[in-house]
Coordinates of C-alpha atoms in Angstrom, one line a residue:
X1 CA 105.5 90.1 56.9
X2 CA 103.7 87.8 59.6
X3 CA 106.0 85.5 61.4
X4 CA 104.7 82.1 62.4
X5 CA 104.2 83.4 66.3
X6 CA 102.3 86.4 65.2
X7 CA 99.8 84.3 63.1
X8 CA 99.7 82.3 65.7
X9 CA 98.4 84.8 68.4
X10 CA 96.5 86.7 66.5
X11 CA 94.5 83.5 65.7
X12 CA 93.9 82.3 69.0
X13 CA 92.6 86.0 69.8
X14 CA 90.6 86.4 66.8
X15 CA 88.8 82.9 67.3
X16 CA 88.1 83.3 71.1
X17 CA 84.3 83.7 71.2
X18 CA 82.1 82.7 73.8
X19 CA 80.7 79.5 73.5
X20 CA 77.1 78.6 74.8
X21 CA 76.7 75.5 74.3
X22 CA 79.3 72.4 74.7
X23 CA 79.9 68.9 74.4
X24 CA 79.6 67.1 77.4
X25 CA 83.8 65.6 76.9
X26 CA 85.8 65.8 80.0
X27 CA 88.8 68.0 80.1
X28 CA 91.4 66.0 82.0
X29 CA 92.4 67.8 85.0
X30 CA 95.5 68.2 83.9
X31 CA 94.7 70.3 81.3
X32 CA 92.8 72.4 83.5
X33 CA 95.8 73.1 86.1
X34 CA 98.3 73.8 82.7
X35 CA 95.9 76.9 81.7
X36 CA 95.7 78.4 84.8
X37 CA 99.6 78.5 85.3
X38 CA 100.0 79.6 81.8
X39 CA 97.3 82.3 82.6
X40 CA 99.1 83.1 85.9
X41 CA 101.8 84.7 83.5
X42 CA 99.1 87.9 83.8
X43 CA 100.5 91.2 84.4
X44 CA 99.5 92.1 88.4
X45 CA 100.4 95.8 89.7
X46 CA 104.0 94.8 92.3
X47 CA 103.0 91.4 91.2
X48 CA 100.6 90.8 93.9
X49 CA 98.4 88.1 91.2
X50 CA 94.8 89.3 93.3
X51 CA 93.3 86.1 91.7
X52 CA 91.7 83.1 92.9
X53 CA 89.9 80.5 90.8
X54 CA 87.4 77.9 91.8
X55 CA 87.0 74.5 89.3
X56 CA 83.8 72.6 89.7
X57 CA 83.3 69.4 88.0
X58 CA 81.6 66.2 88.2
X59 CA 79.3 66.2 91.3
X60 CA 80.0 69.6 92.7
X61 CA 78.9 71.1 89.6
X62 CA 76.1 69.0 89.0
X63 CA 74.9 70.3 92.8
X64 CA 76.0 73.9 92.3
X65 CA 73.6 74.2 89.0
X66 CA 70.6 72.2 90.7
X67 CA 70.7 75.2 93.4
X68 CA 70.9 78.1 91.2
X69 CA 68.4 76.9 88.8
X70 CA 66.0 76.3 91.8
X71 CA 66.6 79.7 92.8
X72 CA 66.5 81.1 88.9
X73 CA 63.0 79.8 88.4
X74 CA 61.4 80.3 91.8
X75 CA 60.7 84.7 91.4
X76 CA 60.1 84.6 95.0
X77 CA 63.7 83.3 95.8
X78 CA 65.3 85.1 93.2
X79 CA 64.0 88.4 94.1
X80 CA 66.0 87.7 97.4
X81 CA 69.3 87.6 95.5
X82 CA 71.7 90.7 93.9
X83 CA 74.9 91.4 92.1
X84 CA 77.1 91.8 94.8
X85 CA 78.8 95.0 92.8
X86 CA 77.1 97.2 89.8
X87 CA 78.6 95.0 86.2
X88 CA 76.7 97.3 83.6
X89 CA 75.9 100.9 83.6
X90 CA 73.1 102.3 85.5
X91 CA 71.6 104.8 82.9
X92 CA 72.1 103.2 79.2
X93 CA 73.2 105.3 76.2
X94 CA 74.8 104.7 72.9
X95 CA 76.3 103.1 71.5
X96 CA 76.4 100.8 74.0
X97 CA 72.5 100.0 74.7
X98 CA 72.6 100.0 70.9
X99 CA 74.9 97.4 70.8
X100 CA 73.6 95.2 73.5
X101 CA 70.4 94.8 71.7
X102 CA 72.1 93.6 68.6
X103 CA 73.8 91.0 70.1
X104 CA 70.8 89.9 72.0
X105 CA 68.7 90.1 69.1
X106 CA 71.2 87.9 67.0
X107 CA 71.4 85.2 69.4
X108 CA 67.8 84.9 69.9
X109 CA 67.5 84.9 66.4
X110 CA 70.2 81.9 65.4
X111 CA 67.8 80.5 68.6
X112 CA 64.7 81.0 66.8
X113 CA 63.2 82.7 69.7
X114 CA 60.5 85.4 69.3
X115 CA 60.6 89.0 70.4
X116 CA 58.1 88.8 73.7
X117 CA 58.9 85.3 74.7
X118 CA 59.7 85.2 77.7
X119 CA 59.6 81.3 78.4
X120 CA 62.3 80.3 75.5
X121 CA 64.4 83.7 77.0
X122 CA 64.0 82.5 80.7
X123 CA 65.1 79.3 79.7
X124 CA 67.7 79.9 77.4
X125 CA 69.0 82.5 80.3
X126 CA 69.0 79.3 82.7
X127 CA 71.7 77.6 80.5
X128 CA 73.9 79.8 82.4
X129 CA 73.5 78.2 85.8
X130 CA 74.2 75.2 83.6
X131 CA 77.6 76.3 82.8
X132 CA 76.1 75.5 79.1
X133 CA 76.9 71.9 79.3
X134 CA 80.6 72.6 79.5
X135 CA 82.0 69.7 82.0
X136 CA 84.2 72.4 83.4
X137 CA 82.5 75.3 85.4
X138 CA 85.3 77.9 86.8
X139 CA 84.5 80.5 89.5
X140 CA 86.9 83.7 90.0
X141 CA 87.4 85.8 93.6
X142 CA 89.1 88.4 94.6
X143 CA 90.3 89.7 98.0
X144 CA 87.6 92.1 99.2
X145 CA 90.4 94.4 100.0
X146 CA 91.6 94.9 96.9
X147 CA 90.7 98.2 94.8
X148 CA 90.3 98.9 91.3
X149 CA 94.2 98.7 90.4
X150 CA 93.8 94.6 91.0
X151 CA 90.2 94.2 89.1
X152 CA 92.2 95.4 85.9
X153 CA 94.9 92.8 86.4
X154 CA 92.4 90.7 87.0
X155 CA 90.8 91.3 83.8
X156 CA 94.0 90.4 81.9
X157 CA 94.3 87.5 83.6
X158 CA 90.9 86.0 82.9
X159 CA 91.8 87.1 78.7
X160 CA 94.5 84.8 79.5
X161 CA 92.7 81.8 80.6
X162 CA 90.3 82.0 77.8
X163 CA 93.2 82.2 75.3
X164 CA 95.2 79.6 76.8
X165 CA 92.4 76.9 76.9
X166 CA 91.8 78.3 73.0
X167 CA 95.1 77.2 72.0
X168 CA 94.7 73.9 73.6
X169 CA 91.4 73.8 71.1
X170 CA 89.1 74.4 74.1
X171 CA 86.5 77.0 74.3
X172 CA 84.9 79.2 77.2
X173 CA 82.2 81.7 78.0
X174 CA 82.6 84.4 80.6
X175 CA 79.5 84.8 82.7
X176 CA 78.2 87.4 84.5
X177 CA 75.2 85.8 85.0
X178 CA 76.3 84.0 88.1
X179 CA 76.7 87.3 90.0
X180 CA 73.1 87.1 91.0
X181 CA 73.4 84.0 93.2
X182 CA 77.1 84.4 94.6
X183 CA 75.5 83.8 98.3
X184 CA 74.8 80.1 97.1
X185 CA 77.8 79.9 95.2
X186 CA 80.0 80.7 98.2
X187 CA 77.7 78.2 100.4
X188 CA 77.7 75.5 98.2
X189 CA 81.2 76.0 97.0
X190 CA 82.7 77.0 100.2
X191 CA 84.4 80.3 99.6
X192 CA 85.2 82.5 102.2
X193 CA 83.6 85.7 103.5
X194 CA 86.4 87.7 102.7
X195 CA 86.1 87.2 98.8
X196 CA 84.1 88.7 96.3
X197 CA 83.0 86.8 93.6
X198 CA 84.0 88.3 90.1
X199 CA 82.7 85.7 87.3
X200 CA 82.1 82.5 86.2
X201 CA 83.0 80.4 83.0
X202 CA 82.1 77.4 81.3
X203 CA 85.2 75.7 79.9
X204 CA 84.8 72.7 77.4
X205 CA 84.8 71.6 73.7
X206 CA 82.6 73.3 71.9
X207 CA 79.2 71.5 70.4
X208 CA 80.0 72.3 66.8
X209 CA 76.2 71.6 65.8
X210 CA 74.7 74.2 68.4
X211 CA 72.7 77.0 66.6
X212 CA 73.8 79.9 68.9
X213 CA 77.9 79.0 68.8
X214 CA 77.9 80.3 64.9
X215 CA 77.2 83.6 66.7
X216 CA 80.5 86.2 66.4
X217 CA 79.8 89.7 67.3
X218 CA 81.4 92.6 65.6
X219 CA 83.7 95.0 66.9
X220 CA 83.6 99.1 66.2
X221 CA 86.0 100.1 63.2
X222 CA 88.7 101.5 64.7
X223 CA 88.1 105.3 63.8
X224 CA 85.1 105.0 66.2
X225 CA 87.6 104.5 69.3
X226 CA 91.1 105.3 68.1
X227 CA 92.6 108.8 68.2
X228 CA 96.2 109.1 66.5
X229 CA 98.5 112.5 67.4
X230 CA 101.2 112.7 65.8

């Protein structure tokens, strides 16, 4: 039988989805701090907690966005930009291409956006440097020293952000997307040499009308990635 708690987590976990497109509400600072301590309770390997967050709002994001979509839409300046480590896969098999396509084909479809269009996907891609509206934009580094042990803890703490500002009836979207440009992040933000930047994520109350925030992707059944031995 479910107890209370149980329903309770398992629907802030279920719900989490990432949102693309927000209401432009402020989330009172506050706020902000009280998710990051509560994420803070993330497991870290001899608790050395490798992670570091960055919280743009008001003016600084406003300037941070302006330069990244200036560098987004010029080619010429983007082509001088790169992930500063490999995200996805360098060869692509399934099911995971297969699965990357479906959920870029859904969200261009609740978008009504045409297979070929490269406009409508260039500047639905630039939303990203937008933080999607979301009056809160959050950038996460980590101590270049640090190896792989700390970028899994790290991982479990950024679930924890996301579910923490879900509970408080906030939403979020993890973004990759911001790898790209982490030079001008780190100039206009001011982060150090010595960290590498992980992600972003826009955090903010979701827009509740947006077309592409009734996307929910699907997950495998669990035969496809669960052996039992008994």
């Amino acid at each position: 039988m479910n107890t209370p708690l149980q329903s309770a987590v398992d629907q802030v976990i279920t719900s989490r989805y990432s949102c693309r497109a927000f209401r432009p509400d402020p989330v009172p600072r506050e706020t902000i701090a009280e998710i990051l301590s509560v994420a803070a309770r993330a497991p870290s390997g001899t608790n050395i907690q490798p992670w570091k967050a960055w919280v743009l709002t008001g003016d600084t994001k406003a300037r941070v966005s302006e330069r990244l979509l200036a560098a987004f839409d010029d080619p010429e300046e983007a082509a001088t930009h790169s992930d500063p480590w490999q995200y996805y896969p360098k060869q692509w098999v399934s099911p995971y291409i297969d699965r990357r396509r479906k959920v870029g084909m859904q969200l261009y479809g609740l978008l009504g956006i045409q297979k070929g269009d490269a406009k409508r996907m260039h500047e639905q891609f630039a939303r990203n440097y937008r933080f999607f509206d979301a009056p809160v934009g959050l950038i996460f580094t980590v101590d270049r020293i640090m190896e792989q042990g700390s970028w899994l803890d790290y991982g479990m703490f950024l679930q924890n952000v996301m579910l923490a500002a879900k509970a408080r009836g906030l939403d979020t979207c993890p973004q990759a997307a911001l790898l790209q440009f982490h030079r001008l992040i780190r100039q206009e933000v001011g982060i150090p040499d010595n960290e590498t930047l992980i992600c972003g994520m826009s955090l903010g109350h979701a827009d509740p009308d947006a077309a592409e925030n009734a996307l929910r992707t699907e997950r495998a059944a669990l035969e496809d990635w669960v052996a039992f031995r008994d």
